[in-house]
Each structure stands twice: as structure tokens, then as C-alpha cells.
């Protein structure tokens, strides 16, 4: 099913060097076996087996990473999702995946829901989409952000196979078992719910979730398998607890403060803000299926998100691009560029979606750079994104070429 690897030669490319933050004019980039083989200063003769693509006037840059997506969240109503057939959910995920690749995302980290089946389907070419770094189910305590039961519902199937985003586990033994089960299925990271959230019916944003011992157990299990833990957390209290337990990335982080910043810097941890989703939910959440009582919770975190990003950026916290969109709101995935661009320089936001993401994922040199040896995940865009991030926000007109692992997924060159 996977397309055969071809040798490609990209000529006349203005290469965006994300590390240096500059454009390198007129390079030719040779791609073999899905990776960048050579980058030359000038025009070079094409190898006999190469397909030549002329990128005159375009900027060549690394494919983007989104470190917080939910590929199976075809609806923002997670309780409804658990009642859908897994095969139906996978079919709906197909459109979400393709949409992301067509926006320029070549790697995404799923924060709950996607599994090895979805990742394999993309890898083998049965579905078109970005590479998926999945966690399987997100771990939640009873009554936590992954518990989708209303107050009057008392039974919980507790299965590990339904299409929901989370699994409930309480106590050290259950947390270990849940981690080991996701690791058994190939999880690239473990996701835990370390505070209350918007889209869960019975918790409050200000709650902390999981005991320190439970979080430490999750970190220990992850590290035993040479992976790491990402944690959903809003308040400084919840963030600080998670970071002290060894969590590597904090998701959202809208209510962080100076004491959290100190810990991010001390531990070398990452922050993955997801501003796009709060704006989307505030504007169209109810219309696209978010229950009204959850809609009210959004405003607890909406404005704080920008202030948190500003403080973290100013303090030098490592920031990674995340969007966290649900259902029909996935089309807003690139608005995160605009929202961050109000606070950071274009190169900072581009690094969040390339080199910083690669560092968080443990994929430095593999993705996020245009360099020999890296995977040929490449975009050619019309315009210079270092001048205007808007260049990246209009893929229909400005994104002319999309390569993933050296395979052409879009070519709109004249
Ligand atoms: Zn979350
Ligand atoms: Zn999420």
C-alpha cells in the first residue's frame, strides 16, 4: 500500500534553517530512501533515477509538529465517543488525519485516544496523515478529567478497548497496570490527567488529581520503558506537583506562575500551551456539540492562557506547539500560530512546531530540521514565514509541496 520510495532532487530551494533562524538561498536538496541525503550550495546535476522538482521562489522548511492533538475526537462530546464503535471512530479519524497533513503537520503527538492501529494504518499507507506518536488511553483517577460519567452514572466498564480517550485507575497498583498495558501496546509516551479540565462533567478546574505516589509510579513505569509522561494540568498547584514527580511535559498550563517557571527551568521540562482550543470552544463549542455546562468552564482558563505563555516565553521555558482541537474545530489548527505570534517572534513559534517538538519527542535530528540524515518531512511555502507567520496559515494557497518520509503528498507547483 505504501508508495515506493523515489529519489527526489529539490532545486532552487530557499531553505529555512530553523536552528540559525535564517534563510539559506539557492540550495539543492537530494532525498533518498525517505531521508535527506545531501544539501548542496548550488545547482547540481540530477542523478539518473531522480525526479527533479523546481522550488524557485519558494521557502523550503521542515514539516510541522503538533504536540497535542486528539485524532479520534471527531466530536467534542467525549461521553458520546465512548458509545461509538471503534471502527466508526477510526473512519472518522481518517478525515482528521488527512486535514492535518494538508495543513503541513507531518508529526503529531496524540494526547489520548489514538492507538497502535491508527499509527500502523498511517505508517503502512492505508490512511493519509502525519506520523502518530500515540499514548493510547490517558490515565485518570475516578472523578478525574478522564472520567466521563455524569453524577448519576455509577457503573464503569473499565475496559481498555473502547473508543474513549481515557482509562480510570486508582492507587499505585492500578496506575502501574494501566501504564504497563499502554506500553505493551507500543505507547510513545504516557498521558496522565493531573488536574481538572473543561470537557469532563464532574471535576473542577482547580482540582489536583492523582496522589504524588501515583504520579511517581507512572513516571517510574514510563522511564523503565525509556519513554516519558505528559500531564494535563492547569493550576500552578497541579503543575508543580506533576513537575516535582518527574513529568516531562505539561499540557495547557494556563494558570502557571513564577513558582512553576522555576521548576520548568530546573527540570528542563516542556510546556505545551493549547490556546487555539479555548478560542475555538468559546466561539463555537456549543454549536458543535460541547455540553453547555462544560462551555461555562472555558472562561476560567481562556485569558489566563495568553498570560501564561507570555510569562513562560519571557522566562525561557521550552515551549512546544499544541492545538488540542476537537470535532469540527480541527480546521483551526493553524490559528495557534496567530495566537502565539501576538506574544512571540515568528522564529520562536516555528521552533515550537519543529526543533523544540523534536527535543520533547526524543527525535532531535530526525524531524524538525532540513539537514542531511533527517527524515524528508518537508514543506515548500510561498513567502517567508520568518517575516509573517500568516504564510503558514493559508495552506490552500501558499503550501505548494508536502513531503513526508520523502513521499509527495501534495504538489501544487506550476
Ligand atoms: Zn487536557
Ligand atoms: Zn487534550
Coordinates of C-alpha atoms and ligand atoms in Angstrom, one line a residue:
X1 CA 0.0 0.0 0.0
X2 CA 2.8 2.4 0.8
X3 CA 4.1 4.3 -2.2
X4 CA 7.5 3.2 -3.4
X5 CA 10.4 5.5 -2.3
X6 CA 11.7 7.6 -5.1
X7 CA 14.9 9.7 -5.3
X8 CA 14.0 13.4 -5.4
X9 CA 16.1 16.4 -6.2
X10 CA 14.6 19.7 -5.0
X11 CA 16.3 22.6 -7.0
X12 CA 16.5 26.3 -6.2
X13 CA 15.3 26.0 -2.7
X14 CA 15.5 28.8 -0.2
X15 CA 16.0 26.7 2.9
X16 CA 14.7 27.8 6.3
X17 CA 17.4 26.9 8.8
X18 CA 15.2 26.8 11.9
X19 CA 18.2 26.4 14.3
X20 CA 20.0 29.5 13.0
X21 CA 16.8 31.4 12.3
X22 CA 17.7 32.4 8.7
X23 CA 17.0 31.6 5.1
X24 CA 19.8 29.9 3.1
X25 CA 19.3 30.8 -0.6
X26 CA 19.5 28.6 -3.6
X27 CA 20.2 25.2 -2.3
X28 CA 19.6 21.8 -3.9
X29 CA 18.3 19.1 -1.6
X30 CA 18.7 15.4 -2.6
X31 CA 16.3 12.9 -1.0
X32 CA 16.9 9.2 -1.0
X33 CA 15.1 6.4 0.9
X34 CA 12.8 8.9 2.7
X35 CA 15.6 10.9 4.1
X36 CA 17.6 14.0 3.2
X37 CA 20.9 12.7 1.7
X38 CA 22.7 15.8 0.7
X39 CA 22.3 19.6 0.6
X40 CA 24.4 21.5 -1.9
X41 CA 25.1 25.1 -2.3
X42 CA 24.3 25.5 -6.0
X43 CA 22.6 23.7 -8.8
X44 CA 23.7 20.1 -9.0
X45 CA 23.3 17.5 -11.7
X46 CA 20.3 15.3 -11.1
X47 CA 21.1 11.6 -10.5
X48 CA 19.6 9.5 -13.3
X49 CA 17.0 8.0 -11.1
X50 CA 15.8 11.3 -9.6
X51 CA 12.6 13.2 -10.0
X52 CA 13.5 16.9 -10.1
X53 CA 11.3 19.5 -8.5
X54 CA 12.0 23.1 -9.1
X55 CA 11.2 25.3 -6.0
X56 CA 12.2 28.6 -7.5
X57 CA 10.8 31.5 -5.3
X58 CA 9.6 29.2 -2.6
X59 CA 10.8 28.6 1.0
X60 CA 11.7 25.0 1.9
X61 CA 11.1 24.2 5.6
X62 CA 10.7 21.2 7.9
X63 CA 7.3 19.7 8.3
X64 CA 5.4 20.9 11.3
X65 CA 4.7 19.0 14.6
X66 CA 1.7 19.4 16.8
X67 CA 2.4 18.0 20.2
X68 CA -1.2 17.9 21.5
X69 CA -3.9 16.5 19.2
X70 CA -6.8 14.1 19.7
X71 CA -7.1 12.2 16.4
X72 CA -10.1 10.2 17.4
X73 CA -12.1 13.2 18.8
X74 CA -14.5 13.5 15.9
X75 CA -16.9 15.1 18.5
X76 CA -16.1 17.3 21.5
X77 CA -18.6 15.2 23.5
X78 CA -16.2 12.6 24.9
X79 CA -19.0 10.7 26.7
X80 CA -20.7 10.2 23.4
X81 CA -17.4 9.0 21.9
X82 CA -17.2 6.1 24.3
X83 CA -20.5 4.8 22.9
X84 CA -19.4 4.8 19.3
X85 CA -18.0 1.8 17.5
X86 CA -14.2 1.8 17.4
X87 CA -14.3 1.1 13.6
X88 CA -16.6 4.1 13.1
X89 CA -14.2 6.3 15.2
X90 CA -11.3 5.1 13.1
X91 CA -13.1 6.0 9.9
X92 CA -13.9 9.5 11.2
X93 CA -10.2 9.9 12.3
X94 CA -9.2 9.4 8.6
X95 CA -10.5 12.8 7.7
X96 CA -8.9 14.4 10.7
X97 CA -5.6 12.9 9.8
X98 CA -5.7 14.0 6.2
X99 CA -6.7 17.5 7.2
X100 CA -3.6 17.8 9.5
X101 CA -1.2 16.6 6.8
X102 CA -2.7 19.0 4.3
X103 CA -2.0 21.9 6.8
X104 CA 1.6 20.9 6.9
X105 CA 1.8 18.7 10.0
X106 CA 4.0 15.7 9.4
X107 CA 4.3 14.5 13.0
X108 CA 1.6 14.7 15.7
X109 CA 1.6 13.6 19.3
X110 CA -1.8 12.3 20.4
X111 CA -2.8 13.2 23.9
X112 CA -5.4 10.4 24.3
X113 CA -7.4 8.2 22.0
X114 CA -5.2 7.2 19.1
X115 CA -3.7 3.7 19.3
X116 CA -1.2 1.5 17.5
X117 CA -3.8 0.6 14.9
X118 CA -4.2 4.1 13.8
X119 CA -0.5 4.7 13.8
X120 CA 0.1 1.5 11.8
X121 CA -2.6 2.4 9.3
X122 CA -0.8 5.7 8.5
X123 CA 2.7 4.1 8.5
X124 CA 1.5 1.4 6.0
X125 CA -0.3 3.9 3.8
X126 CA -3.9 2.8 4.4
X127 CA -4.7 6.2 5.9
X128 CA -3.1 9.5 4.8
X129 CA -1.8 11.6 7.6
X130 CA 1.0 12.7 9.8
X131 CA 3.2 10.2 11.8
X132 CA 1.4 9.5 15.1
X133 CA 3.2 9.4 18.4
X134 CA 0.4 7.8 20.5
X135 CA -0.2 7.3 24.2
X136 CA -3.3 5.1 23.9
X137 CA -5.6 5.9 26.7
X138 CA -5.0 8.9 29.0
X139 CA -4.8 7.8 32.7
X140 CA -7.3 9.4 35.0
X141 CA -8.4 8.9 38.6
X142 CA -12.0 8.3 39.5
X143 CA -13.9 11.5 39.0
X144 CA -10.9 13.0 37.1
X145 CA -10.6 14.6 33.7
X146 CA -10.8 11.2 32.0
X147 CA -14.0 10.1 33.9
X148 CA -16.8 10.9 31.5
X149 CA -19.6 9.6 33.8
X150 CA -22.3 12.0 34.9
X151 CA -23.1 12.1 38.6
X152 CA -26.0 9.7 38.3
X153 CA -23.9 7.1 36.4
X154 CA -22.3 4.6 38.8
X155 CA -21.1 1.7 36.6
X156 CA -17.9 1.8 34.7
X157 CA -17.0 -0.8 32.2
X158 CA -13.3 -0.3 32.9
X159 CA -12.3 -1.7 29.6
X160 CA -9.1 -0.8 27.8
X161 CA -10.5 -1.3 24.3
X162 CA -13.4 1.2 24.0
X163 CA -13.1 4.3 21.9
X164 CA -12.9 6.7 24.8
X165 CA -10.0 8.9 25.4
X166 CA -9.2 7.8 28.9
X167 CA -9.0 4.9 31.3
X168 CA -9.7 5.1 35.0
X169 CA -7.1 3.8 37.6
X170 CA -6.8 4.5 41.3
X171 CA -4.0 3.6 43.5
X172 CA -0.4 2.7 42.7
X173 CA -1.1 -0.8 41.5
X174 CA -3.8 0.2 39.1
X175 CA -1.7 3.1 37.8
X176 CA 1.2 0.7 37.1
X177 CA -1.0 -1.8 35.4
X178 CA -2.6 0.9 33.2
X179 CA 0.9 2.2 32.2
X180 CA 2.2 -1.2 31.5
X181 CA -0.8 -2.0 29.4
X182 CA -0.3 1.1 27.2
X183 CA 3.4 0.4 27.0
X184 CA 2.6 -3.2 26.0
X185 CA 0.6 -1.7 23.1
X186 CA 3.5 0.5 22.0
X187 CA 2.8 3.9 23.6
X188 CA 5.4 6.5 22.8
X189 CA 4.5 8.4 26.0
X190 CA 2.2 8.0 28.9
X191 CA -0.5 10.7 29.4
X192 CA -1.9 11.4 32.9
X193 CA -4.6 13.8 34.0
X194 CA -3.1 15.8 36.8
X195 CA -5.8 18.4 37.3
X196 CA -9.4 19.1 36.5
X197 CA -10.4 20.1 33.0
X198 CA -13.1 21.6 30.7
X199 CA -14.5 18.6 28.9
X200 CA -15.1 16.4 32.0
X201 CA -18.5 16.5 33.7
X202 CA -17.8 16.3 37.4
X203 CA -14.4 17.8 38.2
X204 CA -13.3 21.4 38.7
X205 CA -10.5 23.2 37.0
X206 CA -8.9 23.9 40.4
X207 CA -8.7 20.2 41.5
X208 CA -5.4 18.4 41.6
X209 CA -5.7 14.8 40.5
X210 CA -3.7 11.7 41.4
X211 CA -1.6 11.4 44.5
X212 CA 2.1 12.1 44.4
X213 CA 2.7 8.4 44.8
X214 CA 0.5 7.6 41.8
X215 CA 2.2 10.1 39.6
X216 CA 5.7 8.9 40.7
X217 CA 4.6 5.4 39.8
X218 CA 3.6 6.5 36.3
X219 CA 6.9 8.3 35.8
X220 CA 8.8 5.2 37.0
X221 CA 6.9 2.9 34.6
X222 CA 7.4 5.2 31.7
X223 CA 11.1 5.7 32.4
X224 CA 11.5 1.9 32.8
X225 CA 10.3 1.7 29.2
X226 CA 12.5 4.6 28.1
X227 CA 9.6 6.9 27.5
X228 CA 8.2 9.8 29.5
X229 CA 5.0 11.2 31.0
X230 CA 2.9 14.1 29.7
X231 CA 0.4 15.6 32.1
X232 CA -2.8 17.6 31.6
X233 CA -2.6 20.4 34.3
X234 CA -4.0 23.9 34.7
X235 CA -3.2 25.5 38.0
X236 CA 0.3 26.2 39.4
X237 CA -0.5 23.8 42.3
X238 CA -1.2 20.9 39.9
X239 CA 1.6 21.8 37.6
X240 CA 4.2 22.0 40.4
X241 CA 3.2 18.6 41.8
X242 CA 3.5 16.9 38.4
X243 CA 6.9 18.5 37.7
X244 CA 8.2 17.5 41.1
X245 CA 7.2 13.9 40.3
X246 CA 9.2 13.9 37.1
X247 CA 6.6 14.7 34.4
X248 CA 8.4 15.9 31.2
X249 CA 5.7 18.0 29.5
X250 CA 2.8 20.0 31.0
X251 CA -0.2 20.3 28.7
X252 CA -2.1 23.6 28.7
X253 CA -0.6 25.1 31.9
X254 CA -2.9 28.2 31.7
X255 CA -2.7 29.1 35.4
X256 CA 1.0 28.6 35.9
X257 CA 3.0 31.1 38.0
X258 CA 6.6 32.0 38.8
X259 CA 7.0 29.0 41.1
X260 CA 6.1 26.8 38.1
X261 CA 8.5 28.6 35.9
X262 CA 11.4 27.9 38.3
X263 CA 10.6 24.2 38.1
X264 CA 10.3 24.1 34.3
X265 CA 13.8 25.6 34.1
X266 CA 15.3 23.5 36.9
X267 CA 14.0 20.2 35.4
X268 CA 14.3 21.1 31.8
X269 CA 10.6 20.3 31.3
X270 CA 8.5 21.5 28.4
X271 CA 5.2 23.5 28.3
X272 CA 2.7 22.8 25.6
X273 CA 0.1 25.6 25.6
X274 CA -3.0 25.0 23.6
X275 CA -4.5 28.4 23.1
X276 CA -6.3 27.5 19.8
X277 CA -8.8 25.2 21.5
X278 CA -10.0 27.7 24.1
X279 CA -10.7 30.3 21.5
X280 CA -12.5 27.7 19.4
X281 CA -14.5 26.3 22.2
X282 CA -15.5 29.8 23.4
X283 CA -16.6 30.8 20.0
X284 CA -18.3 27.7 18.6
X285 CA -18.2 25.0 21.3
X286 CA -21.9 24.7 22.0
X287 CA -22.8 24.9 18.3
X288 CA -20.5 21.9 17.5
X289 CA -21.7 19.7 20.4
X290 CA -20.0 20.7 23.6
X291 CA -22.5 20.4 26.5
X292 CA -23.4 23.8 27.9
X293 CA -22.2 23.2 31.5
X294 CA -18.7 22.5 30.2
X295 CA -18.8 25.5 27.9
X296 CA -19.0 27.7 31.1
X297 CA -15.7 26.3 32.4
X298 CA -13.7 27.6 29.4
X299 CA -13.8 31.1 30.6
X300 CA -11.8 30.1 33.7
X301 CA -8.8 29.4 31.6
X302 CA -9.2 31.4 28.3
X303 CA -7.4 34.7 29.0
X304 CA -5.0 33.2 31.5
X305 CA -3.6 31.1 28.7
X306 CA -2.0 34.1 26.9
X307 CA -0.6 35.4 30.2
X308 CA 0.9 32.0 30.9
X309 CA 2.6 31.9 27.5
X310 CA 3.9 35.4 27.9
X311 CA 5.5 34.6 31.3
X312 CA 6.9 31.2 30.2
X313 CA 8.3 32.8 27.0
X314 CA 9.9 35.7 28.8
X315 CA 11.5 33.3 31.4
X316 CA 13.0 30.9 28.8
X317 CA 10.7 27.9 29.3
X318 CA 10.9 25.4 26.4
X319 CA 7.7 25.8 24.5
X320 CA 6.1 23.3 22.1
X321 CA 3.3 23.8 19.6
X322 CA -0.1 22.3 20.6
X323 CA -3.7 22.8 19.5
X324 CA -5.9 20.3 21.3
X325 CA -8.8 20.8 18.9
X326 CA -11.9 18.6 18.8
X327 CA -14.5 17.7 16.2
X328 CA -15.3 20.2 13.5
X329 CA -12.9 22.7 15.2
X330 CA -9.9 20.8 13.9
X331 CA -9.8 23.3 10.9
X332 CA -8.5 25.9 13.3
X333 CA -5.2 24.0 13.9
X334 CA -3.1 26.8 12.4
X335 CA -4.7 29.6 14.5
X336 CA -2.2 28.6 17.2
X337 CA 0.4 30.4 15.0
X338 CA -1.6 33.6 15.1
X339 CA -2.3 33.5 18.8
X340 CA 1.3 32.8 19.7
X341 CA 2.5 35.3 17.1
X342 CA 0.9 38.0 19.3
X343 CA 3.4 37.2 22.0
X344 CA 6.5 35.6 20.3
X345 CA 8.6 36.3 17.3
X346 CA 7.8 34.1 14.2
X347 CA 11.0 32.1 14.6
X348 CA 10.1 31.3 18.2
X349 CA 6.7 29.9 17.2
X350 CA 8.3 28.0 14.3
X351 CA 10.8 26.4 16.6
X352 CA 8.0 25.4 18.9
X353 CA 6.5 23.4 16.0
X354 CA 9.8 22.0 14.8
X355 CA 13.1 21.8 16.8
X356 CA 11.5 22.1 20.3
X357 CA 8.9 19.5 19.4
X358 CA 11.7 17.2 18.2
X359 CA 13.5 17.6 21.5
X360 CA 10.4 16.8 23.5
X361 CA 9.7 13.7 21.4
X362 CA 13.3 12.5 21.6
X363 CA 13.6 12.9 17.8
X364 CA 16.4 15.5 17.5
X365 CA 18.0 15.3 14.1
X366 CA 15.2 13.0 12.9
X367 CA 12.5 15.7 12.4
X368 CA 12.1 19.4 12.7
X369 CA 15.2 20.4 10.6
X370 CA 16.2 20.5 6.9
X371 CA 19.5 18.7 7.4
X372 CA 21.3 15.6 6.0
X373 CA 20.2 12.5 7.8
X374 CA 16.8 13.9 8.8
X375 CA 13.6 12.4 7.6
X376 CA 12.4 14.1 4.4
X377 CA 9.4 15.7 6.0
X378 CA 9.4 18.9 4.1
X379 CA 7.1 21.8 3.1
X380 CA 7.6 24.4 0.3
X381 CA 5.7 27.6 1.0
X382 CA 5.1 30.8 -1.0
X383 CA 6.6 33.5 1.2
X384 CA 8.9 33.9 4.1
X385 CA 7.5 32.7 7.4
X386 CA 10.2 34.5 9.3
X387 CA 8.6 37.7 8.2
X388 CA 5.0 36.7 8.5
X389 CA 3.6 33.6 10.2
X390 CA 0.5 34.2 8.1
X391 CA 2.5 32.4 5.3
X392 CA 1.8 29.2 7.3
X393 CA -1.9 29.8 7.9
X394 CA -3.2 29.7 4.3
X395 CA -2.1 26.2 3.2
X396 CA -4.6 26.0 0.4
X397 CA -2.9 28.8 -1.5
X398 CA 0.6 29.0 0.0
X399 CA 1.6 25.5 0.8
X400 CA 2.8 24.2 -2.5
X401 CA 4.6 21.0 -1.7
X402 CA 4.2 18.5 1.2
X403 CA 6.6 15.6 1.6
X404 CA 6.5 13.0 4.4
X405 CA 9.3 10.4 4.6
X406 CA 10.2 11.5 1.1
X407 CA 6.7 10.8 -0.3
X408 CA 4.9 13.6 -2.1
X409 CA 1.5 14.2 -0.5
X410 CA 0.8 17.5 -2.2
X411 CA 2.3 19.2 -5.2
X412 CA 0.8 22.4 -6.5
X413 CA 3.8 23.8 -8.3
X414 CA 3.5 25.4 -11.7
Ligands
LIG1 ZN1 -6.1 18.3 28.6
LIG2 ZN1 -6.1 17.3 25.1

